[in-house]
């Protein structure tokens, strides 16, 4: 683990890492257990990766915890996931405070069960003064929901006369998204061997580096994050320019 940590250039860390935490179900199946067992163990990885990101000095970490499509899972699993969310936030608030981590959320939060909304808002409130890592949970989130509701908002503002169509440029759109307060992620990690974006931060990852690993989320540990960062730092980010222009 130390070997990878030593290879990380602390001056070239991404400001924002986004993660698609995948493979909880398959991990559980491989252990002969129900899917919920995978989610419970996935929480351990959430804890470990948040701690690692905070230790490294990463500023933003966004985790895809529940997509708008996840409602179509078996009711028992959805209930378990919501319960786990409430339980985890309540249990972890003191650790978040100890690590100076500020909790935030993006998504259509009003559609979450009332208990989940309460726990979430309480967690956000109790950690709001922290100045270290900002941990953003994407809950009942999908990019198409975000972009559609943003277009509705802009159309309404245009109708009301508070925005002129000439003012609508890329920066303006970014400022209306659920992620308005955060920079775009430079690095997106997806676990479990799947190479898809699954309706996640599609506007924001226009120039992100994508990193896919076969490790299932419940097995994802600090060393795996370090490996992803070493890999990220080995890439040349050209933003449409040529290699020579960057020199
Ligand atoms: C994907 O694995 C995982 C999820 C849809 C949920 C992620 C939730 C957690 C890690 C726990 C709760 C999180 C917090 C922040 C308290 P999958 O079920 O799709 O796995 P599979 O593809 O192997 O079936």
Coordinates of C-alpha atoms and ligand atoms in Angstrom, one line a residue:
X1 CA 0.0 0.0 0.0
X2 CA 2.8 2.4 1.0
X3 CA 4.4 1.7 -2.4
X4 CA 1.4 3.3 -4.2
X5 CA 1.0 6.1 -1.7
X6 CA 4.7 7.1 -2.2
X7 CA 4.1 7.3 -6.0
X8 CA 1.3 9.9 -5.6
X9 CA 2.3 13.4 -6.4
X10 CA 0.5 15.4 -3.7
X11 CA 0.7 18.6 -5.8
X12 CA -1.2 17.0 -8.7
X13 CA -4.2 15.5 -7.0
X14 CA -7.6 15.8 -8.5
X15 CA -9.8 18.3 -6.6
X16 CA -12.9 16.2 -7.2
X17 CA -13.3 12.4 -7.5
X18 CA -16.6 10.9 -8.5
X19 CA -17.3 7.2 -7.8
X20 CA -19.8 4.7 -9.1
X21 CA -19.8 2.1 -6.3
X22 CA -20.8 -1.1 -8.1
X23 CA -20.7 -4.8 -7.4
X24 CA -22.3 -5.0 -4.0
X25 CA -24.8 -7.6 -5.2
X26 CA -22.2 -9.8 -7.0
X27 CA -19.9 -9.6 -4.0
X28 CA -22.6 -10.8 -1.7
X29 CA -23.5 -13.6 -4.1
X30 CA -19.9 -14.7 -4.3
X31 CA -20.0 -15.0 -0.5
X32 CA -23.3 -16.9 -0.6
X33 CA -25.2 -14.1 1.1
X34 CA -28.2 -11.9 0.3
X35 CA -27.6 -8.7 -1.7
X36 CA -28.2 -6.5 1.4
X37 CA -25.1 -8.1 3.0
X38 CA -23.1 -6.6 0.0
X39 CA -24.6 -3.1 0.7
X40 CA -23.7 -3.4 4.4
X41 CA -20.1 -4.2 3.5
X42 CA -20.2 -1.4 0.9
X43 CA -20.7 1.0 3.8
X44 CA -17.2 -0.1 5.1
X45 CA -15.7 1.0 1.8
X46 CA -17.6 4.3 1.9
X47 CA -16.0 4.9 5.3
X48 CA -12.5 3.9 4.3
X49 CA -12.5 5.8 1.0
X50 CA -13.9 9.0 2.6
X51 CA -11.1 8.7 5.2
X52 CA -8.4 8.2 2.6
X53 CA -9.6 11.1 0.5
X54 CA -9.7 13.3 3.5
X55 CA -6.2 12.3 4.5
X56 CA -4.9 13.0 1.0
X57 CA -6.4 16.4 1.0
X58 CA -8.9 15.7 -1.8
X59 CA -11.6 18.5 -1.7
X60 CA -14.7 16.8 -3.1
X61 CA -15.8 13.1 -3.3
X62 CA -19.1 12.3 -4.9
X63 CA -20.5 8.8 -4.4
X64 CA -23.4 7.4 -6.4
X65 CA -25.4 5.9 -3.6
X66 CA -28.9 5.6 -5.2
X67 CA -29.9 6.3 -8.7
X68 CA -33.4 7.3 -9.9
X69 CA -33.5 3.9 -11.7
X70 CA -32.7 2.0 -8.4
X71 CA -36.4 2.4 -7.3
X72 CA -37.1 -0.5 -9.7
X73 CA -35.1 -2.9 -7.5
X74 CA -37.0 -5.4 -5.3
X75 CA -38.9 -3.4 -2.6
X76 CA -37.0 -5.2 0.2
X77 CA -33.7 -4.1 -1.2
X78 CA -34.8 -0.5 -1.7
X79 CA -36.1 -0.4 1.9
X80 CA -32.9 -1.9 3.2
X81 CA -30.8 0.7 1.2
X82 CA -32.8 3.5 2.6
X83 CA -32.6 2.1 6.2
X84 CA -28.8 1.7 5.7
X85 CA -28.5 5.3 4.7
X86 CA -30.3 6.6 7.8
X87 CA -28.4 4.2 10.1
X88 CA -25.0 5.1 8.5
X89 CA -25.5 8.9 8.6
X90 CA -26.7 8.8 12.2
X91 CA -23.8 6.6 13.2
X92 CA -21.1 8.4 11.3
X93 CA -21.8 12.0 12.0
X94 CA -19.2 12.1 14.9
X95 CA -16.6 10.4 12.7
X96 CA -17.3 12.9 9.9
X97 CA -16.8 15.7 12.4
X98 CA -13.6 14.2 13.7
X99 CA -12.2 14.0 10.2
X100 CA -13.4 17.6 9.3
X101 CA -15.7 16.2 6.6
X102 CA -18.7 18.1 5.4
X103 CA -21.6 16.1 4.2
X104 CA -23.7 17.2 1.2
X105 CA -26.2 15.6 -1.2
X106 CA -27.4 15.9 -4.8
X107 CA -30.5 14.4 -6.3
X108 CA -34.3 14.6 -6.1
X109 CA -34.2 14.4 -2.4
X110 CA -37.8 15.3 -1.9
X111 CA -38.8 11.8 -3.2
X112 CA -36.8 10.0 -0.5
X113 CA -38.7 8.5 2.5
X114 CA -39.2 11.2 5.1
X115 CA -36.9 9.4 7.6
X116 CA -34.0 9.4 5.0
X117 CA -34.6 13.0 4.3
X118 CA -34.5 13.9 8.0
X119 CA -31.3 11.9 8.7
X120 CA -29.7 13.4 5.6
X121 CA -30.6 17.0 6.5
X122 CA -29.5 16.4 10.1
X123 CA -26.1 15.0 8.9
X124 CA -25.6 17.9 6.5
X125 CA -26.5 20.5 9.2
X126 CA -24.3 18.9 11.9
X127 CA -21.2 18.8 9.6
X128 CA -21.8 22.1 7.8
X129 CA -19.0 23.9 9.6
X130 CA -16.3 21.4 8.6
X131 CA -13.7 22.7 6.2
X132 CA -11.9 19.6 4.9
X133 CA -13.3 17.1 2.4
X134 CA -16.8 17.7 1.1
X135 CA -18.5 14.3 0.8
X136 CA -21.4 14.5 -1.7
X137 CA -23.9 11.6 -1.7
X138 CA -25.8 11.3 -5.0
X139 CA -29.2 10.1 -3.9
X140 CA -32.2 9.6 -6.2
X141 CA -29.9 11.2 -8.7
X142 CA -29.6 10.8 -12.4
X143 CA -28.1 13.1 -15.0
X144 CA -31.2 13.1 -17.2
X145 CA -33.3 14.2 -14.2
X146 CA -30.7 16.9 -13.3
X147 CA -30.5 18.2 -16.9
X148 CA -34.3 18.1 -17.5
X149 CA -35.0 19.9 -14.2
X150 CA -32.3 22.5 -15.0
X151 CA -33.9 23.1 -18.5
X152 CA -37.3 23.6 -16.8
X153 CA -35.8 26.1 -14.4
X154 CA -34.0 28.0 -17.1
X155 CA -37.2 28.0 -19.4
X156 CA -39.2 29.3 -16.5
X157 CA -36.7 32.1 -15.8
X158 CA -36.7 33.0 -19.5
X159 CA -40.5 33.1 -19.5
X160 CA -40.4 35.3 -16.4
X161 CA -37.9 37.6 -18.0
X162 CA -35.3 37.1 -15.3
X163 CA -32.9 35.5 -17.9
X164 CA -32.1 36.5 -21.4
X165 CA -31.4 33.6 -23.9
X166 CA -28.1 35.4 -24.8
X167 CA -26.9 34.9 -21.2
X168 CA -27.2 31.1 -21.4
X169 CA -23.7 29.9 -21.9
X170 CA -21.8 26.8 -20.5
X171 CA -20.9 28.6 -17.3
X172 CA -24.5 29.7 -16.7
X173 CA -25.8 26.1 -17.3
X174 CA -23.2 24.7 -14.8
X175 CA -24.4 27.2 -12.3
X176 CA -27.9 25.9 -12.5
X177 CA -27.1 22.2 -12.0
X178 CA -27.3 20.3 -8.7
X179 CA -23.5 20.5 -8.6
X180 CA -23.3 24.3 -9.0
X181 CA -21.2 24.6 -5.9
X182 CA -18.6 22.0 -6.9
X183 CA -15.9 21.9 -9.6
X184 CA -16.2 19.2 -12.3
X185 CA -14.6 15.9 -11.2
X186 CA -11.2 15.3 -12.9
X187 CA -11.4 11.6 -12.1
X188 CA -14.3 9.1 -12.3
X189 CA -13.9 5.6 -10.8
X190 CA -16.2 2.7 -11.4
X191 CA -15.8 -0.6 -9.6
X192 CA -16.8 -4.1 -10.5
X193 CA -15.6 -4.4 -14.1
X194 CA -18.6 -2.6 -15.7
X195 CA -17.6 0.1 -18.1
X196 CA -20.7 2.3 -18.2
X197 CA -21.6 5.8 -17.0
X198 CA -25.2 4.9 -15.9
X199 CA -26.7 8.3 -16.1
X200 CA -24.1 9.8 -13.7
X201 CA -22.7 13.4 -13.9
X202 CA -22.9 13.3 -17.7
X203 CA -22.5 17.1 -18.1
X204 CA -19.8 17.3 -15.4
X205 CA -17.5 14.5 -16.7
X206 CA -17.0 16.0 -20.2
X207 CA -13.2 16.1 -19.6
X208 CA -12.9 13.6 -16.7
X209 CA -10.4 10.7 -16.8
X210 CA -12.3 7.4 -16.5
X211 CA -10.9 4.6 -14.4
X212 CA -12.4 1.2 -14.3
X213 CA -11.4 -1.6 -11.9
X214 CA -12.6 -5.2 -11.6
X215 CA -12.6 -4.9 -7.7
X216 CA -16.1 -5.1 -6.3
X217 CA -17.1 -2.1 -4.2
X218 CA -17.1 -3.9 -0.8
X219 CA -13.5 -5.0 -1.5
X220 CA -12.4 -1.5 -2.5
X221 CA -9.8 -0.2 0.0
X222 CA -7.4 2.7 0.4
X223 CA -4.8 0.9 -1.8
X224 CA -7.3 0.7 -4.7
X225 CA -7.9 4.4 -4.4
X226 CA -4.1 5.0 -4.4
X227 CA -3.7 2.8 -7.5
X228 CA -6.4 4.8 -9.3
X229 CA -4.6 8.1 -8.4
X230 CA -1.3 6.8 -9.6
X231 CA -2.9 5.7 -12.9
X232 CA -4.7 9.1 -13.2
X233 CA -1.4 11.0 -12.7
X234 CA 0.2 9.0 -15.4
X235 CA -2.3 10.3 -18.0
X236 CA -1.9 13.4 -20.2
X237 CA -5.0 15.6 -19.9
X238 CA -5.1 17.5 -23.2
X239 CA -8.5 19.1 -23.2
X240 CA -8.6 19.0 -27.0
X241 CA -5.1 20.3 -27.5
X242 CA -2.1 18.5 -28.9
X243 CA 0.6 17.0 -26.7
X244 CA 3.1 19.6 -27.9
X245 CA 0.9 22.5 -27.0
X246 CA 0.9 21.4 -23.4
X247 CA 4.7 21.6 -23.1
Ligands
LIG1 C1 -24.2 -1.0 -6.5 O1 -24.0 -2.3 -6.4 C2 -24.5 -0.3 -5.3 C3 -25.6 0.5 -5.0 C4 -26.7 0.7 -6.0 C5 -25.8 1.1 -3.7 C6 -24.6 1.7 -3.0 C7 -24.9 1.8 -1.6 C8 -24.0 1.6 -0.6 C9 -22.6 1.3 -0.8 C10 -24.5 1.6 0.8 C11 -25.1 2.9 1.3 C12 -24.3 4.1 1.0 C13 -24.1 5.1 1.9 C14 -23.5 6.3 1.4 C15 -24.6 5.0 3.3 P1 -25.1 -3.3 -7.0 O2 -26.1 -3.7 -6.0 O3 -25.6 -2.7 -8.3 O4 -24.2 -4.6 -7.3 P2 -24.4 -5.6 -8.5 O5 -24.1 -4.9 -9.8 O6 -23.3 -6.6 -8.2 O7 -25.7 -6.2 -8.4

